[in-house]
CSV table of C-alpha atoms in Angstrom, one decimal:
chain,number,residue,atom,x,y,z
A,1,MET,CA,-18.6,7.1,-0.1
A,2,LYS,CA,-18.6,3.5,-0.5
A,3,LYS,CA,-18.1,0.3,1.0
A,4,ILE,CA,-14.3,-0.4,0.8
A,5,LEU,CA,-12.7,-4.4,1.3
A,6,CYS,CA,-9.3,-4.2,2.2
A,7,VAL,CA,-7.1,-7.4,2.0
A,8,GLY,CA,-3.9,-8.8,1.9
A,9,HIS,CA,-0.4,-8.0,4.5
A,10,SER,CA,-0.2,-7.4,8.0
A,11,ALA,CA,3.4,-6.6,9.7
A,12,TYR,CA,4.0,-5.4,13.3
A,13,ASP,CA,6.6,-2.7,12.2
A,14,ILE,CA,10.1,-1.7,14.2
A,15,THR,CA,11.8,1.6,12.6
A,16,TYR,CA,15.2,2.5,13.6
A,17,LEU,CA,16.3,5.7,12.4
A,18,LEU,CA,20.2,5.5,11.9
A,19,PRO,CA,22.3,8.6,10.4
A,20,ASN,CA,23.7,6.6,7.4
A,21,PHE,CA,23.1,2.7,6.0
A,22,PRO,CA,24.6,0.5,8.7
A,23,ILE,CA,27.9,-1.4,7.7
A,24,GLU,CA,28.2,-5.1,8.4
A,25,ASN,CA,29.5,-6.7,11.5
A,26,ARG,CA,29.5,-3.0,13.7
A,27,LYS,CA,27.3,-1.8,16.8
A,28,TYR,CA,24.6,1.1,16.3
A,29,LYS,CA,23.4,3.5,18.3
A,30,ALA,CA,19.6,4.2,17.0
A,31,GLU,CA,18.8,7.9,17.1
A,32,ASP,CA,15.1,7.1,17.1
A,33,ARG,CA,12.6,4.0,17.5
A,34,ILE,CA,9.1,3.9,16.4
A,35,MET,CA,6.8,0.9,17.1
A,36,VAL,CA,3.4,0.7,14.8
A,37,SER,CA,1.5,-1.5,13.1
A,38,GLY,CA,1.6,-2.1,9.6
A,39,GLY,CA,1.5,-4.0,6.6
A,40,PRO,CA,0.6,-2.5,2.7
A,41,ALA,CA,-3.6,-3.2,3.3
A,42,GLY,CA,-3.6,-2.9,7.0
A,43,ASN,CA,-2.0,0.7,6.0
A,44,ALA,CA,-4.3,1.4,3.3
A,45,SER,CA,-7.1,0.5,5.8
A,46,TYR,CA,-6.2,2.5,9.1
A,47,LEU,CA,-5.9,5.6,6.5
A,48,LEU,CA,-9.1,4.9,4.9
A,49,GLY,CA,-10.3,4.7,8.6
A,50,LYS,CA,-9.7,7.7,10.1
A,51,TYR,CA,-10.6,9.2,7.0
A,52,GLY,CA,-14.3,8.6,7.8
A,53,GLU,CA,-15.0,6.1,5.2
A,54,GLN,CA,-16.4,2.9,5.4
A,55,VAL,CA,-14.0,-0.1,5.5
A,56,SER,CA,-13.9,-3.5,6.5
A,57,TYR,CA,-10.2,-5.4,6.3
A,58,ILE,CA,-9.2,-8.9,5.8
A,59,THR,CA,-5.8,-10.2,6.9
A,60,THR,CA,-4.6,-13.6,9.0
A,61,LEU,CA,-2.8,-12.8,12.2
A,62,GLY,CA,-1.5,-14.8,14.9
A,63,ASN,CA,-2.7,-14.9,18.4
A,64,ASP,CA,-0.3,-13.7,19.4
A,65,VAL,CA,1.3,-9.6,20.8
A,66,TYR,CA,1.5,-8.3,17.5
A,67,GLY,CA,-1.6,-9.8,16.3
A,68,ARG,CA,-3.9,-8.1,19.1
A,69,GLU,CA,-1.8,-4.9,19.4
A,70,ILE,CA,-3.0,-4.9,14.9
A,71,LEU,CA,-6.2,-5.6,15.6
A,72,ASN,CA,-6.6,-3.0,18.8
A,73,ASP,CA,-5.1,0.1,16.1
A,74,LEU,CA,-7.8,-1.2,13.2
A,75,ASN,CA,-10.4,-1.1,15.7
A,76,GLU,CA,-9.7,2.5,17.1
A,77,VAL,CA,-10.1,3.9,14.0
A,78,GLY,CA,-13.4,2.2,12.7
A,79,VAL,CA,-12.2,-0.7,10.7
A,80,ASP,CA,-14.5,-3.6,10.4
A,81,THR,CA,-12.1,-6.3,11.5
A,82,LYS,CA,-15.2,-9.2,11.6
A,83,ASN,CA,-13.7,-10.9,8.8
A,84,ILE,CA,-9.9,-11.0,9.7
A,85,VAL,CA,-8.3,-14.5,10.6
A,86,VAL,CA,-6.9,-15.1,13.4
A,87,ARG,CA,-5.3,-18.6,14.3
A,88,ASP,CA,-3.4,-19.9,17.0
A,89,GLU,CA,-1.3,-21.6,14.5
A,90,ILE,CA,-0.7,-18.8,12.9
A,91,VAL,CA,2.6,-16.5,13.5
A,92,THR,CA,2.4,-12.4,13.5
A,93,PRO,CA,4.6,-11.1,10.8
A,94,CYS,CA,6.9,-8.9,12.1
A,95,SER,CA,9.4,-6.1,9.9
A,96,ILE,CA,13.1,-4.7,11.0
A,97,ILE,CA,13.0,-1.3,8.9
A,98,ILE,CA,16.2,0.9,8.8
A,99,ALA,CA,15.9,4.3,8.5
A,100,ASN,CA,18.4,6.1,6.5
A,101,GLY,CA,18.5,9.4,7.7
A,102,SER,CA,21.1,10.7,5.2
A,103,ASN,CA,18.7,10.5,2.3
A,104,GLY,CA,15.0,9.4,3.7
A,105,SER,CA,15.1,5.4,1.8
A,106,ARG,CA,14.3,2.6,4.1
A,107,THR,CA,15.2,-1.1,4.2
A,108,ILE,CA,13.1,-3.5,5.1
A,109,ILE,CA,13.6,-7.1,6.7
A,110,ASN,CA,10.9,-9.4,7.0
A,111,TYR,CA,9.0,-12.2,8.5
A,112,ARG,CA,6.2,-14.3,7.9
A,113,GLU,CA,5.5,-17.9,7.7
A,114,GLU,CA,3.4,-18.9,4.1
A,115,ARG,CA,0.2,-21.2,5.4
A,116,LYS,CA,-3.0,-22.3,3.3
A,117,ILE,CA,-5.9,-21.5,5.3
A,118,ASP,CA,-9.3,-23.4,4.8
A,119,GLY,CA,-12.3,-22.6,7.0
A,120,ILE,CA,-13.1,-19.5,5.6
A,121,GLU,CA,-16.8,-17.7,4.9
A,122,PHE,CA,-16.5,-13.7,4.4
A,123,LYS,CA,-20.0,-12.8,6.9
A,124,TYR,CA,-20.8,-9.1,4.8
A,125,GLU,CA,-24.3,-7.3,5.4
A,126,ASN,CA,-23.8,-5.3,2.5
A,127,LYS,CA,-21.6,-6.6,-0.7
A,128,PRO,CA,-18.0,-4.1,-0.7
A,129,GLU,CA,-18.2,-2.1,-4.4
A,130,ILE,CA,-14.1,-1.1,-3.7
A,131,ILE,CA,-11.6,-3.7,-3.4
A,132,LEU,CA,-8.1,-2.9,-2.6
A,133,PHE,CA,-5.7,-5.5,-2.9
A,134,ASP,CA,-1.4,-5.7,-2.5
A,135,GLY,CA,-0.8,-8.9,-3.9
A,136,HIS,CA,-0.1,-11.0,-0.3
A,137,GLU,CA,-2.4,-13.5,0.6
A,138,LEU,CA,-3.6,-14.6,-2.8
A,139,GLU,CA,-5.9,-17.4,-1.2
A,140,LEU,CA,-8.0,-14.7,0.5
A,141,ALA,CA,-7.8,-12.7,-2.4
A,142,MET,CA,-9.0,-14.6,-4.7
A,143,GLN,CA,-11.9,-15.5,-2.8
A,144,ALA,CA,-12.6,-11.8,-2.7
A,145,VAL,CA,-13.0,-11.2,-6.7
A,146,GLU,CA,-15.1,-14.7,-7.0
A,147,LYS,CA,-17.5,-13.3,-4.0
A,148,PHE,CA,-17.7,-10.1,-5.1
A,149,PRO,CA,-17.4,-10.0,-9.2
A,150,GLU,CA,-18.8,-6.3,-9.4
A,151,ALA,CA,-16.5,-4.8,-6.4
A,152,VAL,CA,-14.4,-1.9,-8.1
A,153,LYS,CA,-11.3,-4.0,-8.1
A,154,VAL,CA,-7.5,-1.5,-6.9
A,155,LEU,CA,-4.0,-3.6,-6.6
A,156,ASP,CA,-0.8,-1.8,-4.9
A,157,ALA,CA,1.7,-3.9,-7.2
A,158,GLY,CA,4.8,-2.4,-4.8
A,159,THR,CA,6.7,-5.8,-6.0
A,160,TYR,CA,6.8,-8.5,-9.1
A,161,LYS,CA,5.3,-11.2,-7.3
A,162,GLU,CA,3.1,-13.7,-7.9
A,163,GLY,CA,0.6,-12.3,-6.1
A,164,THR,CA,0.9,-9.4,-8.1
A,165,ARG,CA,1.3,-11.0,-11.0
A,166,VAL,CA,-2.5,-12.5,-11.1
A,167,LEU,CA,-3.9,-9.5,-9.4
A,168,GLY,CA,-2.8,-7.6,-11.8
A,169,ALA,CA,-4.6,-9.6,-14.9
A,170,ILE,CA,-7.8,-8.9,-13.1
A,171,VAL,CA,-7.8,-5.6,-11.5
A,172,ASP,CA,-9.7,-2.0,-12.5
A,173,TYR,CA,-7.1,-0.3,-11.5
A,174,LEU,CA,-3.7,-1.2,-11.8
A,175,VAL,CA,-1.3,1.1,-9.2
A,176,CYS,CA,2.6,-0.3,-9.6
A,177,SER,CA,5.6,1.3,-8.3
A,178,GLU,CA,8.7,1.8,-10.6
A,179,ASP,CA,10.0,-1.1,-9.0
A,180,PHE,CA,6.9,-3.7,-10.5
A,181,ALA,CA,7.5,-2.0,-13.6
A,182,ARG,CA,11.0,-2.3,-13.5
A,183,ASP,CA,10.6,-5.9,-13.5
A,184,TYR,CA,7.8,-6.6,-15.3
A,185,CYS,CA,9.4,-4.8,-18.0
A,186,GLY,CA,12.8,-5.7,-17.4
A,187,LEU,CA,14.6,-2.9,-17.4
A,188,GLU,CA,17.4,-2.0,-14.6
A,189,LYS,CA,16.0,1.6,-14.5
A,190,ILE,CA,12.8,4.0,-16.2
A,191,GLU,CA,13.9,6.9,-17.8
A,192,GLU,CA,11.5,9.0,-19.0
A,193,LYS,CA,12.9,8.4,-22.7
A,194,ASP,CA,10.6,4.9,-21.8
A,195,PHE,CA,7.7,6.1,-20.2
A,196,ALA,CA,5.9,5.0,-23.3
A,197,TYR,CA,7.7,1.5,-23.9
A,198,VAL,CA,6.8,0.8,-19.8
A,199,LEU,CA,2.8,1.9,-20.0
A,200,GLU,CA,2.5,-0.2,-23.5
A,201,LYS,CA,3.9,-2.9,-22.1
A,202,LEU,CA,2.1,-3.2,-19.2
A,203,LYS,CA,-1.2,-3.2,-21.2
A,204,GLU,CA,-0.2,-7.2,-22.1
A,205,LEU,CA,-0.7,-7.4,-18.0
A,206,ASN,CA,-3.4,-5.2,-18.0
A,207,LYS,CA,-5.6,-3.4,-20.7
A,208,LYS,CA,-7.3,-1.0,-17.8
A,209,THR,CA,-6.3,1.8,-16.1
A,210,ILE,CA,-2.9,1.7,-15.4
A,211,ILE,CA,-0.9,3.7,-12.6
A,212,VAL,CA,3.1,3.9,-12.9
A,213,THR,CA,4.4,5.2,-9.2
A,214,LEU,CA,7.8,6.8,-9.9
A,215,GLY,CA,8.6,8.2,-6.5
A,216,GLU,CA,10.2,11.9,-6.0
A,217,ARG,CA,9.5,12.3,-10.1
A,218,GLY,CA,5.8,11.5,-9.9
A,219,SER,CA,3.7,8.9,-11.7
A,220,ILE,CA,2.9,8.8,-15.1
A,221,MET,CA,-0.2,7.3,-16.5
A,222,GLU,CA,-2.1,6.9,-20.6
A,223,LYS,CA,-5.3,8.7,-21.1
A,224,ASN,CA,-6.4,9.0,-24.9
A,225,GLY,CA,-3.7,7.5,-26.4
A,226,LYS,CA,-1.3,10.3,-24.7
A,227,ILE,CA,0.8,9.9,-22.3
A,228,GLU,CA,0.0,12.5,-18.6
A,229,LYS,CA,2.9,13.0,-16.1
A,230,PHE,CA,1.9,13.9,-12.8
A,231,LYS,CA,4.2,15.9,-10.5
A,232,ALA,CA,5.8,14.4,-6.9
A,233,PHE,CA,5.3,17.2,-4.4
A,234,LYS,CA,8.2,18.4,-2.5
A,235,ALA,CA,9.3,17.0,0.5
A,236,LYS,CA,12.4,16.2,3.3
A,237,ALA,CA,12.1,12.6,3.7
A,238,VAL,CA,12.9,11.5,7.1
A,239,ASP,CA,11.6,7.9,6.0
A,240,THR,CA,10.0,6.7,3.1
A,241,THR,CA,8.5,3.7,5.0
A,242,GLY,CA,4.8,3.1,4.1
A,243,ALA,CA,4.3,6.0,1.2
A,244,GLY,CA,3.4,4.2,-1.2
A,245,ASP,CA,0.9,2.6,1.1
A,246,ILE,CA,-0.7,5.3,1.6
A,247,PHE,CA,-0.6,6.4,-1.9
A,248,HIS,CA,-2.8,3.2,-2.2
A,249,GLY,CA,-4.5,3.8,0.9
A,250,ALA,CA,-5.5,7.6,-0.5
A,251,PHE,CA,-6.4,6.6,-3.9
A,252,VAL,CA,-9.1,4.4,-2.5
A,253,TYR,CA,-10.7,7.3,-0.8
A,254,GLY,CA,-10.9,9.8,-3.8
A,255,LEU,CA,-12.3,6.4,-6.0
A,256,SER,CA,-15.0,6.4,-3.1
A,257,ASN,CA,-15.4,10.0,-3.1
A,258,ASN,CA,-16.0,10.2,-7.0
A,259,PHE,CA,-12.3,12.5,-7.2
A,260,SER,CA,-11.3,12.4,-11.4
A,261,ILE,CA,-8.5,10.4,-12.3
A,262,GLU,CA,-6.5,13.7,-12.1
A,263,LYS,CA,-8.1,14.7,-8.5
A,264,ASN,CA,-7.2,11.3,-7.4
A,265,ILE,CA,-3.5,11.5,-8.4
A,266,GLU,CA,-3.0,14.8,-6.9
A,267,PHE,CA,-4.6,13.9,-3.6
A,268,ALA,CA,-2.7,11.0,-3.4
A,269,SER,CA,0.6,12.0,-4.0
A,270,VAL,CA,0.0,14.6,-1.6
A,271,CYS,CA,-0.9,12.3,1.4
A,272,ALA,CA,2.1,10.2,0.2
A,273,SER,CA,4.5,13.2,0.7
A,274,LEU,CA,3.5,14.3,3.8
A,275,SER,CA,3.9,11.1,5.5
A,276,VAL,CA,7.6,10.1,4.5
A,277,GLU,CA,8.5,13.6,5.8
A,278,LYS,CA,8.3,12.0,9.0
A,279,LEU,CA,9.7,8.9,11.0
A,280,GLY,CA,7.3,5.8,11.0
A,281,GLY,CA,4.8,4.1,8.7
A,282,ARG,CA,0.8,4.1,9.7
A,283,ASN,CA,1.8,7.2,12.4
A,284,SER,CA,3.3,8.3,9.4
A,285,ILE,CA,-0.5,8.9,7.7
A,286,PRO,CA,-1.3,12.5,7.0
A,287,GLU,CA,-4.3,14.5,9.0
A,288,ILE,CA,-7.2,14.9,6.2
A,289,LYS,CA,-7.0,18.8,6.7
A,290,ASP,CA,-3.5,19.3,6.1
A,291,VAL,CA,-3.4,17.2,3.0
A,292,LEU,CA,-6.1,19.7,1.8
A,293,GLU,CA,-4.2,22.5,2.9
A,294,ARG,CA,-1.2,21.6,1.1
A,295,ILE,CA,-3.1,21.1,-1.9
A,296,LYS,CA,-4.4,24.3,-1.6
A,297,ARG,CA,-0.9,25.6,-1.7
A,298,GLY,CA,-0.2,24.1,-5.2
C-alpha cells in the first residue's frame, strides 16, 4: 500500500432516471432520483478510501450545504480532507444528470465558477507516492507536481481541455477516454483500424504509458511495440455516470498494490462494469469482494 493523493474536481450530483432522453419544452416525471457527492477525482478518492487505501484529496469547496455534504461523505470512508480548500466566496459545483433508461447513457449539466485560489499550503507528514489528477483545478495540480516531483503521476483525461493537455504531458500514466483521444487525434470516431494511429499520435503528448478506454469495447495500450487490447466485462447498463472515475480510482488502487499493468486494467474494468448496473455515480462503486468474485468468474 502506498500513500495516495487525488487532486481535482468535486461536485454534488443530482441524477434523474428517465425512460428515454427528454424532448425540449415538455414535462417529465422521473422514474428514480439519486442525490450523492461526485466529481472525477472525488469519486476516485472515495473508492480508494472505501477499499482501505491511505488516500488524501485536494479540491475546492464552498462553505455551503453541498460542500459540507461532500466533506462528510469523504470523511466517512477515511479520506484525509485536511488540505481541501473551503472558502465562503466559493460556490460548490452542482451537476444535474439525466440517465437514459433505454441505453444507460448519461448527460451531465454542471455549473462551476473558475476562481484563482491564493494562500494554499499543503500539509503532509509523509509525501504521497502516487498522485491522481483529473485535469480540473489546474493551479492546485501544478502546485502538487512541484511539491512532490518524485511521486508516480496518473491522469484521468476525460475530455480534451487545457488541464488535461498540460498534465497529460508530464504524467507517468496517461489514462484517457475515447473522447479525449478522438479530439486530440482529430477523429470523428475511433475504429479498430485507427488504434495504431491513435496510440502513436498520443505519443506526441506523452511518451510514457498510455491507455485509452473505449467503453463497452474495452481498452487499448501499446507494450513492447505491440497493441494490446483488453476486453470490457459485460454489464447491463442502467447509468454510466462515474464509470470512468471508478476505472481511474481502481487503476490507482492497482498501482498502490503493485498489480501488473494487465491485472490492473482488468481490475479497473471490472469495477467500472459493475458500477454501470446501478443508478448514480459514487453510490455505484462496487464492494471489493464483488469485484474479486467477478474476476474469478472471468
